Coordinates of C-alpha atoms in Angstrom, one line a residue:
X165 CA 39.1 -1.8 4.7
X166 CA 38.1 1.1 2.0
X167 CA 38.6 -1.3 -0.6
X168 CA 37.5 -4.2 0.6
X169 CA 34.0 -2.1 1.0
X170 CA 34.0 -0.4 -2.2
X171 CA 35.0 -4.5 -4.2
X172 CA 31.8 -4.9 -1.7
X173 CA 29.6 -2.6 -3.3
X174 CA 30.4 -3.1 -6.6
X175 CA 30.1 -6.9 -6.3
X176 CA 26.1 -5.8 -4.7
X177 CA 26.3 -3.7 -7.9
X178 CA 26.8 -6.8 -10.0
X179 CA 24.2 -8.6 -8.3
X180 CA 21.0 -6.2 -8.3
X181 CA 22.2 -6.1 -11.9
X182 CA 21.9 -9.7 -12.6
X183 CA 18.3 -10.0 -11.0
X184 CA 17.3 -7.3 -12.5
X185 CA 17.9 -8.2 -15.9
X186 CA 16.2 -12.2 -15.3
X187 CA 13.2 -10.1 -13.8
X188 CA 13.2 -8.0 -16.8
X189 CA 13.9 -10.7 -19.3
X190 CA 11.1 -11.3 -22.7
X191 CA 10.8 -15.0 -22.2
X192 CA 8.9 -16.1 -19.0
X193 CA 11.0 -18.8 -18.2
X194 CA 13.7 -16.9 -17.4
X195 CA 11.9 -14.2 -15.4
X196 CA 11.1 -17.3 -13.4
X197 CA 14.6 -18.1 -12.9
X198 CA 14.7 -14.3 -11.6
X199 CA 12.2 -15.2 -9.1
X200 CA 14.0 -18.3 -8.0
X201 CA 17.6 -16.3 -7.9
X202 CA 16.0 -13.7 -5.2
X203 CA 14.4 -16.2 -3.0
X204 CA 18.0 -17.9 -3.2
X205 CA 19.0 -14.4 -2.0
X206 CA 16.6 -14.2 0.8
X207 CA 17.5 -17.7 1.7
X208 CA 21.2 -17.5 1.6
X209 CA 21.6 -13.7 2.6
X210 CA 18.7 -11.9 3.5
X211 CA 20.7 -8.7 4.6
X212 CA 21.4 -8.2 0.9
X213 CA 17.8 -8.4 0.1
X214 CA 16.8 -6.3 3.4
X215 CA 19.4 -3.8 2.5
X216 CA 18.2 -3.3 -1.0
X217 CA 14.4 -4.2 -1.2
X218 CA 13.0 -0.8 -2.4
X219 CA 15.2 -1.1 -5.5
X220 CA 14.8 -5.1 -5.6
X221 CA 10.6 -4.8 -5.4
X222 CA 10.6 -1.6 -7.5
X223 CA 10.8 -4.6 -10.7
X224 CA 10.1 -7.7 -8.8
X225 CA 6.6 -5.6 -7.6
X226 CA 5.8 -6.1 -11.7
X227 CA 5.8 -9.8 -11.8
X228 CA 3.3 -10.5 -9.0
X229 CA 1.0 -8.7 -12.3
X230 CA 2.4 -10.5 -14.9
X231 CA 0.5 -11.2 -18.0
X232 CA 2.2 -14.6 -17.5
X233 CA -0.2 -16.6 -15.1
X234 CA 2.8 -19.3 -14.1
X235 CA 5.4 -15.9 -13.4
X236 CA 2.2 -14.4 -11.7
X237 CA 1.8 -17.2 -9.7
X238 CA 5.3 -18.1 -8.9
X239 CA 5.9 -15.0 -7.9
X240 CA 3.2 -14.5 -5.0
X241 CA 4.3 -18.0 -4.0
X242 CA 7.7 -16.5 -3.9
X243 CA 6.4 -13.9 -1.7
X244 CA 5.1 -16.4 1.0
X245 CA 8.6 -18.0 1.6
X246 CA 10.4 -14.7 1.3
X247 CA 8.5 -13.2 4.2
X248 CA 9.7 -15.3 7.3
X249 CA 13.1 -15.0 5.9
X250 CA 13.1 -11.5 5.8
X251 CA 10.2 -10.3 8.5
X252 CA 10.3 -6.8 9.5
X253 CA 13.0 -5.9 6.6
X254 CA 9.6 -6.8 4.1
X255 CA 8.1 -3.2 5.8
X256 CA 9.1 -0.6 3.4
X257 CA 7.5 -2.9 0.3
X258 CA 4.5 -3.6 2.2
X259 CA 2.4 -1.1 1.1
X260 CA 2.7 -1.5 -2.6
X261 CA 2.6 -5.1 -2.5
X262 CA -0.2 -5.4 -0.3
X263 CA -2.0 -3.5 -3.0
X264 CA -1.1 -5.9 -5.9
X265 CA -1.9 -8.8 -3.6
X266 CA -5.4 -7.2 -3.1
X267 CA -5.7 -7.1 -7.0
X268 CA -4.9 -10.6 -7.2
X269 CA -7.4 -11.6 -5.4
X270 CA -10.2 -11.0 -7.9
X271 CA -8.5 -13.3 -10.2
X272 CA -10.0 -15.9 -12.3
X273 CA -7.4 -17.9 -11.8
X274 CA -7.9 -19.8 -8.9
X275 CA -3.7 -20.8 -8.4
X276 CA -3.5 -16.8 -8.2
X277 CA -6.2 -16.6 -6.4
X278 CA -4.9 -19.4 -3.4
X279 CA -1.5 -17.8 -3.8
X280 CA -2.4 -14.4 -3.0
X281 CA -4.7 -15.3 0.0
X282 CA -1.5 -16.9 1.2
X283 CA 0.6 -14.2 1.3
X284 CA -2.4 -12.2 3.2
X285 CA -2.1 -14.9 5.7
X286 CA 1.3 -14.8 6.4
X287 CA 1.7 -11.3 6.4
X288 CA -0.6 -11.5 9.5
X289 CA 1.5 -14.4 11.1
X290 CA 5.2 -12.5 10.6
X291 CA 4.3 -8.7 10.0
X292 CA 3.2 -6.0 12.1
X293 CA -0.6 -6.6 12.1
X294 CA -1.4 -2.5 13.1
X295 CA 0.6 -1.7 10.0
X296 CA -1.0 -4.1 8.0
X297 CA -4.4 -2.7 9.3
X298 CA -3.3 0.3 8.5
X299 CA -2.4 -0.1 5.2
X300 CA -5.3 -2.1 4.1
X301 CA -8.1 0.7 5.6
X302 CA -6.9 2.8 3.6
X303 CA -7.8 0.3 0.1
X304 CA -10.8 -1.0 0.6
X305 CA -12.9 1.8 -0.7
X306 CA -11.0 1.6 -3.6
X307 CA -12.0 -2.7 -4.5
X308 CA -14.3 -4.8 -5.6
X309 CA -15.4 -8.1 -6.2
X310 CA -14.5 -10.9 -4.0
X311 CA -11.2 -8.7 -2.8
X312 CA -13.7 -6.1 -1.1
X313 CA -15.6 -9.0 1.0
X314 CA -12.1 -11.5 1.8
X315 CA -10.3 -8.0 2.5
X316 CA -13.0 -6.7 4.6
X317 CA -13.2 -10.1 6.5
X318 CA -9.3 -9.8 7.0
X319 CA -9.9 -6.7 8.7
X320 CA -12.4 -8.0 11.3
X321 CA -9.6 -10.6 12.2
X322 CA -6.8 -7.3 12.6
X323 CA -9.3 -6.0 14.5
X324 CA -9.3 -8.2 17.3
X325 CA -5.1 -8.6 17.4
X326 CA -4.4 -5.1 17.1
X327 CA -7.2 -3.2 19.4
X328 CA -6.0 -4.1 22.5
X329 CA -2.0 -2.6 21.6
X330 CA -3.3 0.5 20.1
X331 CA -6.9 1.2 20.1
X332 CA -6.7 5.0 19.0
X333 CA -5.2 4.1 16.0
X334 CA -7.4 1.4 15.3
X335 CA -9.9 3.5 15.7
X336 CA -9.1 6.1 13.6
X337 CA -8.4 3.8 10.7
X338 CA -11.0 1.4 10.8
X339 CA -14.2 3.6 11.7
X340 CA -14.2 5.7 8.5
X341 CA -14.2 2.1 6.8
X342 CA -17.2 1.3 8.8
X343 CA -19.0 4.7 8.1
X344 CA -18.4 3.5 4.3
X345 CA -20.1 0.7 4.4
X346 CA -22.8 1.9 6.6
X347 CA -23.6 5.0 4.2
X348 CA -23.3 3.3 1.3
X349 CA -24.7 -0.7 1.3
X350 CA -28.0 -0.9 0.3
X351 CA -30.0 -2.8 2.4
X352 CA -29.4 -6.3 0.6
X353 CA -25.7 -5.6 0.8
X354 CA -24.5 -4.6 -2.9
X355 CA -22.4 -1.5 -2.8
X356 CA -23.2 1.0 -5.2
X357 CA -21.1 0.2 -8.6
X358 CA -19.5 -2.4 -6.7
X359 CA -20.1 -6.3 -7.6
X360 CA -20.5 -8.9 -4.5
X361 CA -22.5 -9.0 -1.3
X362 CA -20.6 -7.7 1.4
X363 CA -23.5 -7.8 4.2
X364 CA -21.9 -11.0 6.0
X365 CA -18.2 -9.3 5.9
X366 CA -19.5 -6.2 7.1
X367 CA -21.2 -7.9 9.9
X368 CA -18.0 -9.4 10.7
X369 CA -16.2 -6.0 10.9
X370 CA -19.4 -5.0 13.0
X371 CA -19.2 -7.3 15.6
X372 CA -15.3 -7.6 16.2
X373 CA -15.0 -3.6 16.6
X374 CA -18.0 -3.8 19.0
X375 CA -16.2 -6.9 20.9
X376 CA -13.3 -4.6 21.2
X377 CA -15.1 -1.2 21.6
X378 CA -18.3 -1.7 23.3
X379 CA -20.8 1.3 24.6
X380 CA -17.7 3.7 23.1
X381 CA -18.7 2.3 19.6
X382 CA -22.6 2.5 20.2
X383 CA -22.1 6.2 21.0
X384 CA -20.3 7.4 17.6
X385 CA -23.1 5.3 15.7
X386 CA -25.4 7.5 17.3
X387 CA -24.7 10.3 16.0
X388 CA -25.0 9.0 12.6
X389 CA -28.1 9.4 10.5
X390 CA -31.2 7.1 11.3
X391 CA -30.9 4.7 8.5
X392 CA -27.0 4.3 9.4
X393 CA -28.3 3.1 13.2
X394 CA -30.6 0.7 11.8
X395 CA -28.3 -1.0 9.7
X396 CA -25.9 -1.2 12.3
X397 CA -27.9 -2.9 14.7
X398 CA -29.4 -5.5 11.9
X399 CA -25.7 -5.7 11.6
X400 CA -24.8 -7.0 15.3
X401 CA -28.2 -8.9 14.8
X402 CA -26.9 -10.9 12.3
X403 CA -26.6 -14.7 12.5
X404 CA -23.0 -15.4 10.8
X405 CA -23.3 -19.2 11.6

């Protein structure tokens, strides 16, 4: 049994060596063949890819930012099949490639740009959405662009799925992303040093915490500053059709 585990581990040895070296390799065609070999993996044996995925992702992570747009793209396409394959074994990569995924979405490239919004979108179908929630509170202060307002719109949409299972948590992640925007949009709905109008997401955001929270939420925006109340309730006011 002690050798047929240790011809085990040295044939996983041979194979994270393999993929490694095609996701590593100078010409993009054959990093693409990389990419194809580990959805093969997660395919064919996802418990090798489950077992391994920190050190798998710790390159792979690199081509969903390749300078290559076809790898680039190929690869967050990749990502979309891999994730019903592998499902919760995909948690301890979720955090840094949700945050590549996020950069993505600011891309010019519209094929990027579709591919990355997919992979949001099936994160939400097969992952845990109070992780996911959890995770992405934590980046929006830090984008931009048309991430900030398609992230910030994903968020209202957690909201509702994930309040009802754990509302303290929910609450503790998602309000200081509220009090950002409240204290910081100007009244037209530019961020400061931020490009993109983010008044309609915001609103969004607004209206699916107050659906969840109600009278609880009204209280804690009372005891922000004057202008932050205002906004608020031009906020809930707002016609999103």
């Amino acid at each position: 049994i002690a050798r047929c585990s240790s011809l085990r581990s040295i044939e996983v040895m041979e194979q994270l060596k393999e993929l490694n070296k095609l996701l590593v390799a100078k010409e993009f065609q054959i990093r693409i063949d990389g990419i194809t070999l580990l959805m093969d993996h997660c395919k064919k044996n996802p418990h090798f890819v489950s077992s391994n995925i920190v050190q798998i992702f710790d390159t792979f992570t690199l081509r969903l930012q390749d300078s290559n747009k076809k790898v680039n793209q190929y690869a967050l396409e990749s990502v979309v099949s891999m994730i019903p394959l592998l499902k919760n074994g995909f948690n301890p990569v979720l955090f840094s490639v949700v945050t590549i995924v996020m950069d993505n979405l600011n891309s010019k490239n519209s094929g990027i740009y579709s591919a990355a919004v997919k992979v949001l979108d099936t994160m939400i179908t097969y992952l845990d959405n109070l992780l996911l929630l959890q995770i992405i509170s934590s980046r929006v202060r830090f984008l931009t662009g048309r991430a900030l307002q398609d992230i910030t719109d994903c968020l209202a949409g957690l909201v509702a799925v994930a309040y009802p299972r754990k509302p303290q948590v929910v609450e503790r992640q998602i309000l200081p992303v509220l009090w950002y925007f409240l204290n910081n949009m100007i009244g037209n709905g530019v961020l400061p040093g931020k490009s993109g109008n983010v008044r309609t997401v915001v609103s969004k955001l607004a209206k699916s915490l107050h659906k969840q929270m109600g009278l609880k939420l009204e209280e804690y925006v009372f005891n922000q500053p004057q202008h932050v109340i205002k906004l608020f309730q031009d906020l809930l006011d707002m016609d999103l059709q």
